[in-house]
């Protein structure tokens, strides 16, 4: 589960700091961390599998990721900028 202050590394190598939940316990605001003081702060949304998605491989979350890719050009869909892979301890992807 995400928690305030959690540091996450995306597939792109970018680092994110979890700030606060956005209404649901599996959806959080986060900021992209940067060593460049001239780069403006980027606020992002991070989502992990929901509490009810308990089957191995998080099938509901994986289906959501596929649908996100299918409809990525829709103006109603938030742009996916990065993916955070599962942790080595078996934690879910984000």
N, CA and C atoms as an extended XYZ file, in Angstrom:
282
Properties=species:S:1:pos:R:3:atomname:S:1:resname:S:1:resid:I:1 pbc="F F F"
N         0.837       -1.188        0.000 N   UNK     1
C         0.000        0.000        0.000 CA  UNK     1
C         0.878        1.246        0.000 C   UNK     1
N         0.419        2.264       -0.693 N   UNK     2
C         1.117        3.543       -0.701 CA  UNK     2
C         0.984        4.210        0.658 C   UNK     2
N         1.961        5.027        0.977 N   UNK     3
C         1.903        5.793        2.218 CA  UNK     3
C         2.597        7.130        1.991 C   UNK     3
N         2.239        8.107        2.804 N   UNK     4
C         2.824        9.440        2.684 CA  UNK     4
C         4.340        9.352        2.823 C   UNK     4
N         5.041        9.987        1.886 N   UNK     5
C         6.497       10.004        1.919 CA  UNK     5
C         7.162        8.839        1.214 C   UNK     5
N         6.376        7.894        0.686 N   UNK     6
C         6.962        6.751       -0.025 CA  UNK     6
C         7.696        7.253       -1.264 C   UNK     6
N         8.903        6.741       -1.477 N   UNK     7
C         9.688        7.094       -2.656 CA  UNK     7
C         9.592        5.929       -3.643 C   UNK     7
N         9.244        6.264       -4.883 N   UNK     8
C         9.021        5.255       -5.912 CA  UNK     8
C         9.855        5.593       -7.141 C   UNK     8
N        10.394        4.574       -7.802 N   UNK     9
C        11.201        4.769       -9.010 CA  UNK     9
C        10.454        4.159      -10.193 C   UNK     9
N        10.204        4.974      -11.219 N   UNK    10
C         9.505        4.512      -12.409 CA  UNK    10
C        10.430        3.807      -13.381 C   UNK    10
N         9.850        3.161      -14.383 N   UNK    11
C        10.629        2.488      -15.424 CA  UNK    11
C        11.535        3.462      -16.159 C   UNK    11
N        11.152        4.737      -16.200 N   UNK    12
C        11.945        5.765      -16.877 CA  UNK    12
C        13.160        6.187      -16.058 C   UNK    12
N        13.218        5.769      -14.789 N   UNK    13
C        14.288        6.191      -13.892 CA  UNK    13
C        13.920        7.406      -13.061 C   UNK    13
N        12.758        8.006      -13.339 N   UNK    14
C        12.310        9.163      -12.562 CA  UNK    14
C        11.895        8.713      -11.167 C   UNK    14
N        12.071        9.619      -10.206 N   UNK    15
C        11.735        9.341       -8.817 CA  UNK    15
C        10.501       10.141       -8.422 C   UNK    15
N         9.597        9.503       -7.681 N   UNK    16
C         8.354       10.140       -7.257 CA  UNK    16
C         8.210       10.022       -5.743 C   UNK    16
N         7.629       11.048       -5.131 N   UNK    17
C         7.377       11.070       -3.696 CA  UNK    17
C         5.870       11.139       -3.482 C   UNK    17
N         5.298       10.114       -2.829 N   UNK    18
C         3.856       10.090       -2.557 CA  UNK    18
C         3.516       11.177       -1.543 C   UNK    18
N         2.460       11.953       -1.825 N   UNK    19
C         2.083       13.079       -0.967 CA  UNK    19
C         0.825       12.780       -0.162 C   UNK    19
N        -0.293       12.503       -0.840 N   UNK    20
C        -1.548       12.273       -0.114 CA  UNK    20
C        -2.535       11.502       -0.980 C   UNK    20
N        -3.468       10.765       -0.333 N   UNK    21
C        -4.473       10.027       -1.101 CA  UNK    21
C        -5.471       10.968       -1.753 C   UNK    21
N        -6.038       10.502       -2.858 N   UNK    22
C        -7.026       11.284       -3.610 CA  UNK    22
C        -8.402       10.632       -3.496 C   UNK    22
N        -8.938       10.542       -2.326 N   UNK    23
C       -10.271        9.983       -2.137 CA  UNK    23
C       -10.303        8.480       -1.979 C   UNK    23
N        -9.521        7.752       -2.757 N   UNK    24
C        -9.436        6.292       -2.646 CA  UNK    24
C        -8.059        5.940       -2.096 C   UNK    24
N        -7.978        4.885       -1.315 N   UNK    25
C        -6.698        4.526       -0.697 CA  UNK    25
C        -5.644        4.076       -1.704 C   UNK    25
N        -6.052        3.735       -2.922 N   UNK    26
C        -5.085        3.274       -3.924 CA  UNK    26
C        -4.752        4.330       -4.987 C   UNK    26
N        -5.248        5.547       -4.822 N   UNK    27
C        -4.968        6.640       -5.765 CA  UNK    27
C        -4.369        7.797       -4.975 C   UNK    27
N        -3.173        8.223       -5.361 N   UNK    28
C        -2.437        9.243       -4.607 CA  UNK    28
C        -1.911       10.350       -5.511 C   UNK    28
N        -1.745       11.528       -4.933 N   UNK    29
C        -0.968       12.568       -5.599 CA  UNK    29
C         0.485       12.335       -5.211 C   UNK    29
N         1.367       12.713       -6.102 N   UNK    30
C         2.799       12.579       -5.856 CA  UNK    30
C         3.500       13.705       -6.597 C   UNK    30
N         4.751       13.925       -6.257 N   UNK    31
C         5.557       14.904       -6.980 CA  UNK    31
C         6.760       14.189       -7.572 C   UNK    31
N         7.120       14.608       -8.774 N   UNK    32
C         8.312       14.076       -9.418 CA  UNK    32
C         9.503       14.777       -8.793 C   UNK    32
N        10.442       14.004       -8.285 N   UNK    33
C        11.622       14.589       -7.669 CA  UNK    33
C        12.686       14.820       -8.734 C   UNK    33
N        13.372       15.949       -8.619 N   UNK    34
C        14.404       16.300       -9.589 CA  UNK    34
C        15.561       16.978       -8.867 C   UNK    34
N        16.770       16.748       -9.364 N   UNK    35
C        17.950       17.418       -8.813 CA  UNK    35
C        18.183       18.768       -9.470 C   UNK    35
N        17.378       19.094      -10.483 N   UNK    36
C        17.519       20.350      -11.208 CA  UNK    36
C        16.637       21.415      -10.558 C   UNK    36
N        17.240       22.405       -9.878 N   UNK    37
C        16.434       23.431       -9.201 CA  UNK    37
C        15.651       24.323      -10.171 C   UNK    37
N        16.019       24.327      -11.459 N   UNK    38
C        15.323       25.153      -12.448 CA  UNK    38
C        14.085       24.457      -13.011 C   UNK    38
N        13.978       23.156      -12.779 N   UNK    39
C        12.836       22.402      -13.303 CA  UNK    39
C        11.632       22.621      -12.390 C   UNK    39
N        10.481       23.008      -12.964 N   UNK    40
C         9.290       23.220      -12.122 CA  UNK    40
C         8.805       21.903      -11.512 C   UNK    40
N         8.201       22.000      -10.353 N   UNK    41
C         7.657       20.846       -9.653 CA  UNK    41
C         6.524       20.227      -10.468 C   UNK    41
N         6.596       18.934      -10.724 N   UNK    42
C         5.569       18.228      -11.483 CA  UNK    42
C         4.712       17.408      -10.523 C   UNK    42
N         3.427       17.691      -10.483 N   UNK    43
C         2.497       16.920       -9.664 CA  UNK    43
C         1.888       15.835      -10.542 C   UNK    43
N         1.876       14.601      -10.054 N   UNK    44
C         1.358       13.465      -10.810 CA  UNK    44
C         0.352       12.693       -9.955 C   UNK    44
N        -0.383       11.802      -10.598 N   UNK    45
C        -1.305       10.904       -9.903 CA  UNK    45
C        -0.728        9.497      -10.009 C   UNK    45
N        -0.673        8.801       -8.878 N   UNK    46
C        -0.179        7.426       -8.839 CA  UNK    46
C        -1.336        6.529       -8.428 C   UNK    46
N        -1.464        5.406       -9.125 N   UNK    47
C        -2.537        4.465       -8.798 CA  UNK    47
C        -1.955        3.062       -8.708 C   UNK    47
N        -2.377        2.330       -7.689 N   UNK    48
C        -1.972        0.941       -7.531 CA  UNK    48
C        -3.234        0.076       -7.515 C   UNK    48
N        -3.099       -1.258       -7.590 N   UNK    49
C        -4.291       -2.110       -7.542 CA  UNK    49
C        -5.130       -1.825       -6.299 C   UNK    49
N        -6.437       -1.912       -6.448 N   UNK    50
C        -7.344       -1.685       -5.332 CA  UNK    50
C        -7.313       -2.824       -4.324 C   UNK    50
N        -7.876       -2.579       -3.158 N   UNK    51
C        -7.875       -3.563       -2.076 CA  UNK    51
C        -8.636       -4.837       -2.437 C   UNK    51
N        -9.599       -4.744       -3.344 N   UNK    52
C       -10.390       -5.929       -3.713 CA  UNK    52
C        -9.754       -6.736       -4.846 C   UNK    52
N        -8.692       -6.228       -5.451 N   UNK    53
C        -7.998       -6.916       -6.549 CA  UNK    53
C        -6.924       -7.820       -5.936 C   UNK    53
N        -7.360       -8.941       -5.347 N   UNK    54
C        -6.457       -9.780       -4.557 CA  UNK    54
C        -5.967      -11.035       -5.270 C   UNK    54
N        -6.476      -11.323       -6.450 N   UNK    55
C        -6.032      -12.521       -7.161 CA  UNK    55
C        -4.598      -12.332       -7.640 C   UNK    55
N        -3.834      -13.428       -7.766 N   UNK    56
C        -2.450      -13.311       -8.239 CA  UNK    56
C        -2.375      -12.570       -9.573 C   UNK    56
N        -1.459      -11.642       -9.672 N   UNK    57
C        -1.266      -10.873      -10.902 CA  UNK    57
C        -2.151       -9.653      -11.027 C   UNK    57
N        -2.999       -9.402      -10.031 N   UNK    58
C        -3.877       -8.226      -10.013 CA  UNK    58
C        -4.618       -8.073      -11.341 C   UNK    58
N        -5.487       -9.041      -11.701 N   UNK    59
C        -6.125       -9.020      -13.028 CA  UNK    59
C        -6.950       -7.769      -13.320 C   UNK    59
N        -7.658       -7.235      -12.346 N   UNK    60
C        -8.460       -6.027      -12.606 CA  UNK    60
C        -7.557       -4.849      -12.933 C   UNK    60
N        -6.462       -4.714      -12.186 N   UNK    61
C        -5.525       -3.617      -12.427 CA  UNK    61
C        -4.844       -3.792      -13.785 C   UNK    61
N        -4.442       -5.019      -14.105 N   UNK    62
C        -3.797       -5.277      -15.394 CA  UNK    62
C        -4.753       -4.958      -16.542 C   UNK    62
N        -6.036       -5.313      -16.398 N   UNK    63
C        -7.029       -4.984      -17.424 CA  UNK    63
C        -7.159       -3.467      -17.562 C   UNK    63
N        -7.148       -2.767      -16.433 N   UNK    64
C        -7.226       -1.302      -16.479 CA  UNK    64
C        -6.026       -0.712      -17.219 C   UNK    64
N        -4.843       -1.276      -17.008 N   UNK    65
C        -3.642       -0.790      -17.698 CA  UNK    65
C        -3.759       -1.024      -19.211 C   UNK    65
N        -4.299       -2.178      -19.608 N   UNK    66
C        -4.495       -2.474      -21.031 CA  UNK    66
C        -5.489       -1.485      -21.638 C   UNK    66
N        -6.599       -1.256      -20.957 N   UNK    67
C        -7.613       -0.323      -21.464 CA  UNK    67
C        -7.051        1.098      -21.540 C   UNK    67
N        -6.197        1.445      -20.603 N   UNK    68
C        -5.564        2.770      -20.626 CA  UNK    68
C        -4.728        2.917      -21.894 C   UNK    68
N        -4.016        1.857      -22.253 N   UNK    69
C        -3.195        1.878      -23.465 CA  UNK    69
C        -4.075        1.949      -24.719 C   UNK    69
N        -5.168        1.202      -24.740 N   UNK    70
C        -6.077        1.186      -25.892 CA  UNK    70
C        -6.669        2.573      -26.143 C   UNK    70
N        -7.029        3.273      -25.070 N   UNK    71
C        -7.699        4.571      -25.203 CA  UNK    71
C        -6.779        5.757      -24.906 C   UNK    71
N        -5.463        5.561      -25.021 N   UNK    72
C        -4.510        6.610      -24.645 CA  UNK    72
C        -4.655        7.896      -25.457 C   UNK    72
N        -5.196        7.828      -26.656 N   UNK    73
C        -5.346        9.030      -27.478 CA  UNK    73
C        -6.647        9.784      -27.212 C   UNK    73
N        -7.480        9.250      -26.348 N   UNK    74
C        -8.743        9.912      -26.011 CA  UNK    74
C        -8.472       11.112      -25.102 C   UNK    74
N        -9.072       12.263      -25.401 N   UNK    75
C        -8.854       13.438      -24.544 CA  UNK    75
C        -9.452       13.269      -23.146 C   UNK    75
N       -10.317       12.278      -22.960 N   UNK    76
C       -10.927       12.048      -21.647 CA  UNK    76
C       -10.044       11.190      -20.734 C   UNK    76
N        -8.957       10.647      -21.276 N   UNK    77
C        -8.079        9.766      -20.508 CA  UNK    77
C        -6.821       10.526      -20.104 C   UNK    77
N        -6.506       10.466      -18.822 N   UNK    78
C        -5.292       11.115      -18.300 CA  UNK    78
C        -4.065       10.430      -18.902 C   UNK    78
N        -3.083       11.213      -19.328 N   UNK    79
C        -1.877       10.682      -19.958 CA  UNK    79
C        -1.058        9.877      -18.953 C   UNK    79
N        -0.613        8.702      -19.379 N   UNK    80
C         0.258        7.887      -18.539 CA  UNK    80
C         1.696        8.272      -18.871 C   UNK    80
N         2.427        8.765      -17.889 N   UNK    81
C         3.780        9.248      -18.152 CA  UNK    81
C         4.864        8.261      -17.749 C   UNK    81
N         4.531        7.298      -16.907 N   UNK    82
C         5.536        6.360      -16.417 CA  UNK    82
C         4.819        5.168      -15.787 C   UNK    82
N         5.554        4.112      -15.563 N   UNK    83
C         5.034        2.950      -14.835 CA  UNK    83
C         6.033        2.598      -13.753 C   UNK    83
N         5.514        2.241      -12.598 N   UNK    84
C         6.364        1.828      -11.487 CA  UNK    84
C         6.203        0.319      -11.367 C   UNK    84
N         7.281       -0.438      -11.610 N   UNK    85
C         7.162       -1.898      -11.597 CA  UNK    85
C         6.913       -2.440      -10.190 C   UNK    85
N         6.451       -3.710      -10.106 N   UNK    86
C         6.257       -4.323       -8.788 CA  UNK    86
C         7.569       -4.356       -8.012 C   UNK    86
N         7.466       -4.324       -6.696 N   UNK    87
C         8.668       -4.393       -5.862 CA  UNK    87
C         9.177       -5.825       -5.833 C   UNK    87
N        10.419       -5.994       -5.426 N   UNK    88
C        11.000       -7.332       -5.345 CA  UNK    88
C        10.331       -8.165       -4.262 C   UNK    88
N         9.651       -7.522       -3.313 N   UNK    89
C         8.958       -8.249       -2.252 CA  UNK    89
C         7.567       -8.681       -2.681 C   UNK    89
N         7.237       -8.503       -3.953 N   UNK    90
C         5.944       -8.947       -4.453 CA  UNK    90
C         4.865       -7.898       -4.399 C   UNK    90
N         5.238       -6.667       -4.126 N   UNK    91
C         4.260       -5.588       -4.101 CA  UNK    91
C         3.704       -5.328       -5.482 C   UNK    91
N         2.554       -4.686       -5.557 N   UNK    92
C         1.899       -4.471       -6.849 CA  UNK    92
C         2.570       -3.398       -7.702 C   UNK    92
N         2.338       -3.440       -9.019 N   UNK    93
C         2.798       -2.361       -9.899 CA  UNK    93
C         1.953       -1.124       -9.685 C   UNK    93
N         2.423        0.006      -10.192 N   UNK    94
C         1.675        1.267      -10.086 CA  UNK    94
C         1.762        2.013      -11.393 C   UNK    94
